[in-house]
Amino acid sequence: LLCLWCRAAAAERVRYSIAEELGRGSLVGPLARDLRLSADELPARKLQVASAGKKQLKYFTVNEENGNLYVNERLDREEMCGESASCSVSFEVLVHNPLNVFRVEVDIQDVNDNAPRFLKENIHFEIIESTPPGARFAVDVAEDADVGSNSLQGYELETNEYFTVEVKESQDGSKFAELVLRRALDRESENSLRLMLTALDGGDPPRSGTAQLWINVTDANDNPPVFAQDRYRASLREDAPPGSTVLNVSASDADAGTNAHITYGFGKTPAKVLQKFVVDAESGTISLQEELDFEDTRGYVLLVEARDGGGLVAHCKVEVEVLDVNDNAPEITILSLSSPVPEDSPSGTVVALLNVNDPDSGENGQVSCELSGEAPLSIVASSGGLYKVVTASALDREQASEHRVTVVARDRGRPALSSSTELVLEVSDVNDNAPVFEEAAYSAYVAENNAAGALVLRVQARDADAGANGRVSYWLAGGSAGAAALVSVEARSGALYAQRSFDYEQCREFAVAVRAQDGGAPARSSTATVRVFVLDRNDNAPRVLWPAAGAGAAAPGAAPGSAPAPFEVFPRSAEAGYLVAKVVAVDADAGRNAWLSYELVQASEPALFRVGLHSGEVRTARAVSERDAVKQRVVAVVKDHGQPALSATATLHVVLAESLQEALPELGDRDAVSELTSDLNLILVVSLSVVSLLFVSTVIFVFFFKWRRSKSPPIFITSDKELYSTMGSKAPYNYCSSTLPLPYSYEVCLASESGQKDFTFLRPGTAALSARLLSGDPGSGTHSGKDPPSPRSSSQVSF
């Protein structure tokens, strides 16, 4: 664990050392390799430079392709660090995916690019001739912006017989020159001297600067000025206005006259210091000339000189301390912002990296940060003024697609200063919501006989997700049997369309399941049930079951071969309200469309009959009279209650008779009497035809056989040998043989005299009538009392 910790600590800090004055694009070091980043990782990790201060960002840059650190702007150590012995630039380097911060420190090594320079090219001295040998005269200090061995190392004076130069070092380490008088001056022999003073640094090769010393020999002034203090100290707030008094310096001179008149001025002082302060030459009052900035310079050292009228000079130092004032609000810099962030990001995910810097010092520079606003985010302090904004809880894009928070940085000064910046965090969608139908079950009502392709219903499902995750498609997912062939659903709109026309009489309702599915991966879906109810329309007319439709044989002008019309028999003795018949009808529709009502629209005797409005029963409206015709025709109409109403007619043929035998003569003359009234009658007709064909064939065969054998053909040959043998060939006889069982049967009656053949179809229970017909009763069967028998063969069918 200790090895891993040491290794991690080493990876957090990278140090390089370069010389100043390198040109733009110069290599500083292989930063990616030192951070253990391979070339393949560089595009994804997004190596970039960040800094706690804005000034450092302009000096260096990182190549995104190879990860090397290069110089972005010419480095001037003197401009960057001034007279500091060491100079370095610290900044942070960010790598993403995952996000990490590394600190890089670049030491700027000094090069001998600055030569020593005197503030004045000509230095004047006024030296009294009475100055004893060994007297020392301070010379203005030469400036050399370089440091270390490249800085000012010594002075050289042009060879002369009066003066030599000695190098002195002050307490702050600076070197200044002093002229030392080696022998007494003689104004009469030489009243002025001009010497060249050279300042040398320790560079390789060395650089130098020169100044001309103008020495004027004056009369004796043996007392130089003396300051009250060798060192003055003063404190001044950085918000002090220009013109403020810093302090007063004072010096005295024991001489008299002009030799005792003292003027004040600044000695060797940097130019930027001279811009800030000014000294009154007469009073020695030092005043502030420009505004101070603690963040720029925290203190100043002034060299003040006092010069008397004889040219003697004394020096003192004035140290001005600048006191910090909370005049800088914290600066917030967004180094990285991960937006949008997926809504399924876990709690604690870093979404932003901030740098907060306050140039003030002490409590004025101590900063605290907080988030303002309703958002599931929190801020965590890191090292070096860095802050991480992390998610405090799970995100939900459906509740909030973006979060806006304000980062507030506040220092501890009095009064406190603060600054703020807004963070906008977008939340990207994840397919975490299934489509939801507006209703769990839908009901649709469609009238039958609709057009194919008609809109049945439109279902709607909503998905709270966005983009493809919220794009809903619709499908049929099952339902009742055969329902899939009845409707279809449009995938995009959710509209259900009818595949064909619906028929209420075949399908009254059905159900289908509609599935809504989003476009996410994996997709989510939900299902809703749609019940479709088919509404009835009045598209079916009433159908008459009794009397059977299509009976037209009894109608006037009926076509030959048409179906026979049914008839009803009721006695003349019937009273009013006697049930004659009942019209039976049905309607395939439902509801009001199937409510049937009956009306009497036509009758031979309209006053004789009435029809029940809802029952369809045909009853006598009065008692039957002798004047009423035997044959009655009643037409009833059956109507439903649809809109519009549909109807059908039923025709009844009624015979006034006490019995069927009495009604038969009346029915014999009717050409409209039908042989069959139903499908069963059709079968009987076919059977009768087949039997008749067999019978005729048998008769022809018997005649032909007898004719060939005896030349005297018998009248009939029958399968009943006993009956045939008992009868003579000339004797009249009747032959009756039944071939169909009850209740339906037919009888064949043959007369020898005329060869007349009668086929009579009897209804059930007419055995007695058949006996009468066979016995030749004149009031029954084939011949009425009014109509003589025809000599030719005739055939009649009656019910």
Coordinates of N, CA, C and O in Angstrom, one line a residue, residues 142-231:
A142 N 24.0 49.8 -9.9 CA 23.6 49.4 -11.3 C 22.5 48.3 -11.2 O 22.6 47.5 -10.3
E143 N 21.6 48.3 -12.1 CA 20.5 47.3 -12.1 C 20.9 46.1 -13.1 O 21.4 46.4 -14.2
D144 N 20.6 44.9 -12.6 CA 20.7 43.7 -13.5 C 19.6 42.8 -13.2 O 19.4 42.3 -12.1
A145 N 18.7 42.7 -14.2 CA 17.5 41.9 -14.0 C 17.7 40.5 -13.8 O 16.8 39.7 -13.3
D146 N 18.9 40.0 -14.2 CA 19.2 38.6 -14.0 C 19.4 38.3 -12.5 O 19.6 39.2 -11.7
V147 N 19.5 37.0 -12.2 CA 19.7 36.5 -10.8 C 20.8 35.5 -10.8 O 21.3 35.1 -11.8
G148 N 21.2 35.3 -9.6 CA 22.3 34.3 -9.4 C 23.6 34.8 -10.0 O 24.0 35.9 -9.8
S149 N 24.3 33.9 -10.6 CA 25.6 34.2 -11.2 C 25.5 35.2 -12.3 O 26.5 35.8 -12.7
N150 N 24.3 35.2 -12.9 CA 24.1 36.2 -14.1 C 23.8 37.6 -13.6 O 23.7 38.5 -14.4
S151 N 23.7 37.8 -12.3 CA 23.4 39.1 -11.8 C 24.6 39.9 -11.6 O 25.8 39.5 -11.9
L152 N 24.5 41.1 -11.1 CA 25.6 42.0 -10.9 C 26.6 41.4 -9.9 O 26.2 41.0 -8.8
Q153 N 27.9 41.4 -10.3 CA 28.9 40.8 -9.5 C 30.0 41.8 -9.0 O 30.5 41.6 -7.9
G154 N 30.2 42.8 -9.7 CA 31.2 43.8 -9.3 C 31.3 45.0 -10.2 O 30.6 45.1 -11.2
Y155 N 32.2 45.9 -9.7 CA 32.4 47.2 -10.5 C 33.9 47.3 -10.8 O 34.8 46.9 -10.0
E156 N 34.2 48.0 -11.8 CA 35.6 48.3 -12.2 C 35.6 49.8 -12.5 O 34.7 50.3 -13.2
L157 N 36.7 50.4 -12.0 CA 36.8 51.9 -12.2 C 38.1 52.1 -13.1 O 39.1 51.5 -13.0
E158 N 37.9 53.1 -14.0 CA 39.0 53.5 -14.8 C 40.2 53.9 -14.0 O 40.1 54.5 -12.9
T159 N 41.3 53.4 -14.4 CA 42.6 53.6 -13.6 C 42.9 55.1 -13.5 O 42.8 55.9 -14.4
N160 N 43.1 55.5 -12.2 CA 43.4 56.9 -11.9 C 44.2 56.9 -10.6 O 44.3 55.9 -9.9
E161 N 44.7 58.1 -10.2 CA 45.5 58.2 -9.0 C 44.8 58.6 -7.7 O 45.4 58.5 -6.6
Y162 N 43.6 59.0 -7.9 CA 42.8 59.5 -6.7 C 41.8 58.5 -6.1 O 41.7 58.4 -4.9
F163 N 41.2 57.8 -7.0 CA 40.0 57.0 -6.5 C 40.2 55.6 -6.9 O 40.8 55.2 -7.9
T164 N 39.6 54.7 -6.1 CA 39.4 53.3 -6.4 C 38.0 53.0 -6.0 O 37.3 53.7 -5.3
V165 N 37.6 51.8 -6.5 CA 36.2 51.4 -6.2 C 36.2 50.1 -5.4 O 37.0 49.2 -5.6
E166 N 35.3 50.1 -4.5 CA 35.1 48.9 -3.7 C 33.6 48.5 -3.8 O 32.7 49.3 -3.8
V167 N 33.4 47.2 -3.8 CA 32.1 46.6 -3.9 C 31.6 46.2 -2.5 O 32.2 45.5 -1.8
K168 N 30.4 46.7 -2.2 CA 29.7 46.4 -0.9 C 28.4 45.7 -1.2 O 27.8 45.8 -2.2
E169 N 28.1 44.9 -0.2 CA 26.8 44.1 -0.3 C 25.9 44.5 0.8 O 26.3 44.5 2.0
S170 N 24.7 44.9 0.5 CA 23.7 45.3 1.5 C 23.1 44.1 2.1 O 23.3 43.0 1.8
Q171 N 22.3 44.4 3.1 CA 21.6 43.3 3.8 C 20.6 42.5 2.9 O 20.4 41.3 3.2
D172 N 20.1 43.2 1.9 CA 19.2 42.4 1.0 C 19.9 41.7 -0.1 O 19.3 41.1 -1.0
G173 N 21.3 41.7 0.0 CA 22.0 41.0 -1.0 C 22.4 41.7 -2.2 O 23.2 41.2 -3.1
S174 N 22.0 43.0 -2.4 CA 22.4 43.7 -3.6 C 23.8 44.3 -3.4 O 24.2 44.6 -2.3
K175 N 24.5 44.5 -4.5 CA 25.9 45.0 -4.5 C 25.9 46.4 -5.0 O 25.3 46.7 -6.1
F176 N 26.5 47.2 -4.3 CA 26.7 48.6 -4.7 C 28.2 49.0 -4.6 O 28.9 48.4 -3.9
A177 N 28.5 50.1 -5.3 CA 29.9 50.5 -5.4 C 30.1 51.8 -4.5 O 29.2 52.6 -4.4
E178 N 31.3 51.8 -4.0 CA 31.7 53.0 -3.2 C 33.1 53.5 -3.7 O 34.0 52.7 -3.9
L179 N 33.1 54.8 -4.0 CA 34.4 55.4 -4.4 C 35.2 55.7 -3.1 O 34.7 56.3 -2.2
V180 N 36.4 55.2 -3.2 CA 37.3 55.4 -2.0 C 38.4 56.4 -2.4 O 39.1 56.1 -3.4
L181 N 38.5 57.4 -1.7 CA 39.6 58.4 -2.0 C 40.9 57.9 -1.4 O 41.1 57.6 -0.2
R182 N 41.9 57.7 -2.4 CA 43.2 57.2 -2.0 C 44.2 58.3 -1.5 O 45.0 58.1 -0.7
R183 N 44.0 59.4 -2.1 CA 44.9 60.5 -1.7 C 44.1 61.8 -1.8 O 43.1 61.9 -2.4
A184 N 44.6 62.8 -1.1 CA 43.9 64.1 -0.9 C 43.8 64.8 -2.3 O 44.7 64.7 -3.1
L185 N 42.7 65.5 -2.4 CA 42.5 66.3 -3.7 C 43.1 67.6 -3.6 O 43.2 68.2 -2.5
D186 N 43.4 68.1 -4.7 CA 44.0 69.5 -4.8 C 43.3 70.2 -5.9 O 43.4 70.0 -7.1
R187 N 42.3 71.1 -5.4 CA 41.5 71.8 -6.4 C 42.3 72.7 -7.3 O 42.0 72.8 -8.5
E188 N 43.5 73.2 -6.8 CA 44.3 74.1 -7.6 C 45.0 73.3 -8.7 O 45.2 73.9 -9.8
S189 N 45.4 72.1 -8.4 CA 46.0 71.4 -9.5 C 45.0 70.7 -10.4 O 45.3 70.5 -11.6
E190 N 43.9 70.3 -9.9 CA 42.9 69.5 -10.7 C 41.6 69.7 -10.1 O 41.3 69.2 -9.0
N191 N 40.7 70.5 -10.7 CA 39.4 70.9 -10.1 C 38.3 69.9 -10.5 O 37.2 70.0 -9.9
S192 N 38.5 69.0 -11.4 CA 37.5 68.1 -11.8 C 38.1 66.8 -12.4 O 39.2 66.8 -12.9
L193 N 37.4 65.7 -12.2 CA 37.8 64.4 -12.8 C 36.6 63.8 -13.5 O 35.5 63.9 -13.2
R194 N 37.1 63.1 -14.6 CA 36.1 62.3 -15.4 C 36.5 60.8 -15.5 O 37.6 60.6 -16.1
L195 N 35.8 59.9 -14.8 CA 36.2 58.6 -14.8 C 35.1 57.7 -15.3 O 33.9 58.0 -15.2
M196 N 35.4 56.5 -15.9 CA 34.5 55.5 -16.4 C 34.3 54.4 -15.4 O 35.3 53.7 -15.0
L197 N 33.1 54.2 -14.9 CA 32.7 53.1 -14.0 C 32.0 52.0 -14.8 O 31.0 52.3 -15.4
T198 N 32.5 50.8 -14.6 CA 31.9 49.7 -15.3 C 31.4 48.7 -14.3 O 32.0 48.3 -13.4
A199 N 30.1 48.3 -14.6 CA 29.4 47.2 -13.8 C 29.5 45.9 -14.6 O 29.1 45.9 -15.7
L200 N 29.9 44.8 -13.9 CA 30.1 43.5 -14.5 C 29.2 42.5 -13.9 O 29.0 42.5 -12.6
D201 N 28.6 41.6 -14.7 CA 27.8 40.5 -14.1 C 28.7 39.2 -14.2 O 29.8 39.2 -14.8
G202 N 28.1 38.1 -13.8 CA 28.9 36.8 -13.7 C 28.5 35.9 -14.8 O 28.7 34.6 -14.7
G203 N 27.9 36.3 -15.9 CA 27.4 35.4 -17.0 C 28.6 35.0 -17.8 O 29.8 35.4 -17.7
D204 N 28.3 34.0 -18.7 CA 29.3 33.5 -19.6 C 28.8 33.5 -21.0 O 27.9 32.7 -21.4
P205 N 29.2 34.4 -21.8 CA 30.1 35.5 -21.5 C 29.5 36.6 -20.7 O 28.3 36.8 -20.7
P206 N 30.4 37.3 -19.9 CA 29.8 38.4 -19.0 C 29.3 39.5 -19.8 O 29.7 39.8 -20.9
R207 N 28.4 40.3 -19.2 CA 27.8 41.5 -19.7 C 28.2 42.6 -18.8 O 28.4 42.4 -17.6
S208 N 28.2 43.9 -19.4 CA 28.6 45.0 -18.6 C 27.8 46.2 -18.9 O 27.2 46.3 -20.0
G209 N 27.8 47.2 -18.0 CA 27.2 48.5 -18.2 C 28.1 49.6 -17.7 O 28.9 49.4 -16.7
T210 N 28.1 50.8 -18.3 CA 29.0 51.8 -17.9 C 28.3 53.1 -17.5 O 27.1 53.3 -18.0
A211 N 29.0 53.9 -16.8 CA 28.5 55.2 -16.4 C 29.7 56.2 -16.2 O 30.8 55.8 -15.8
Q212 N 29.5 57.4 -16.6 CA 30.5 58.5 -16.5 C 30.4 59.1 -15.1 O 29.3 59.5 -14.7
L213 N 31.5 59.1 -14.4 CA 31.6 59.8 -13.1 C 32.2 61.2 -13.3 O 33.4 61.3 -13.8
W214 N 31.4 62.2 -13.0 CA 31.9 63.6 -13.1 C 32.2 64.0 -11.7 O 31.2 64.2 -10.9
I215 N 33.4 64.2 -11.3 CA 33.8 64.6 -10.0 C 34.3 66.1 -10.0 O 35.3 66.4 -10.7
N216 N 33.5 66.8 -9.3 CA 33.9 68.3 -9.2 C 34.5 68.5 -7.8 O 33.8 68.3 -6.8
V217 N 35.6 69.1 -7.7 CA 36.3 69.4 -6.5 C 35.9 70.8 -6.0 O 36.1 71.7 -6.7
T218 N 35.3 70.8 -4.8 CA 34.9 72.1 -4.3 C 35.6 72.4 -3.0 O 36.4 71.6 -2.5
D219 N 35.2 73.5 -2.5 CA 35.8 73.9 -1.2 C 35.3 73.0 -0.1 O 34.3 72.3 -0.3
A220 N 35.9 73.0 1.0 CA 35.7 72.1 2.1 C 34.3 72.2 2.6 O 33.8 73.3 3.0
N221 N 33.7 71.1 2.7 CA 32.4 70.9 3.4 C 32.5 69.6 4.2 O 32.2 68.5 3.7
D222 N 33.0 69.8 5.4 CA 33.4 68.6 6.1 C 32.4 67.9 6.9 O 32.6 67.0 7.7
N223 N 31.1 68.3 6.8 CA 30.0 67.6 7.6 C 28.9 67.2 6.6 O 28.2 68.0 6.1
P224 N 28.8 65.9 6.4 CA 27.7 65.4 5.5 C 26.3 65.4 6.2 O 26.3 65.4 7.5
P225 N 25.2 65.3 5.5 CA 23.9 65.2 6.2 C 23.8 63.9 7.0 O 24.4 62.9 6.6
V226 N 23.0 63.9 8.0 CA 22.8 62.7 8.8 C 21.3 62.5 9.0 O 20.6 63.4 9.5
F227 N 20.8 61.3 8.6 CA 19.3 61.0 8.8 C 19.1 60.7 10.3 O 19.9 60.1 11.0
A228 N 17.9 61.0 10.7 CA 17.5 60.6 12.0 C 17.4 59.1 12.2 O 17.7 58.6 13.4
Q229 N 17.1 58.4 11.2 CA 17.0 56.9 11.3 C 17.7 56.4 10.0 O 17.5 56.9 8.9
D230 N 18.4 55.3 10.2 CA 18.9 54.6 9.0 C 17.8 53.9 8.2 O 17.9 53.7 7.0
R231 N 16.8 53.4 8.9 CA 15.7 52.6 8.3 C 14.3 53.1 8.8 O 14.1 53.2 10.0

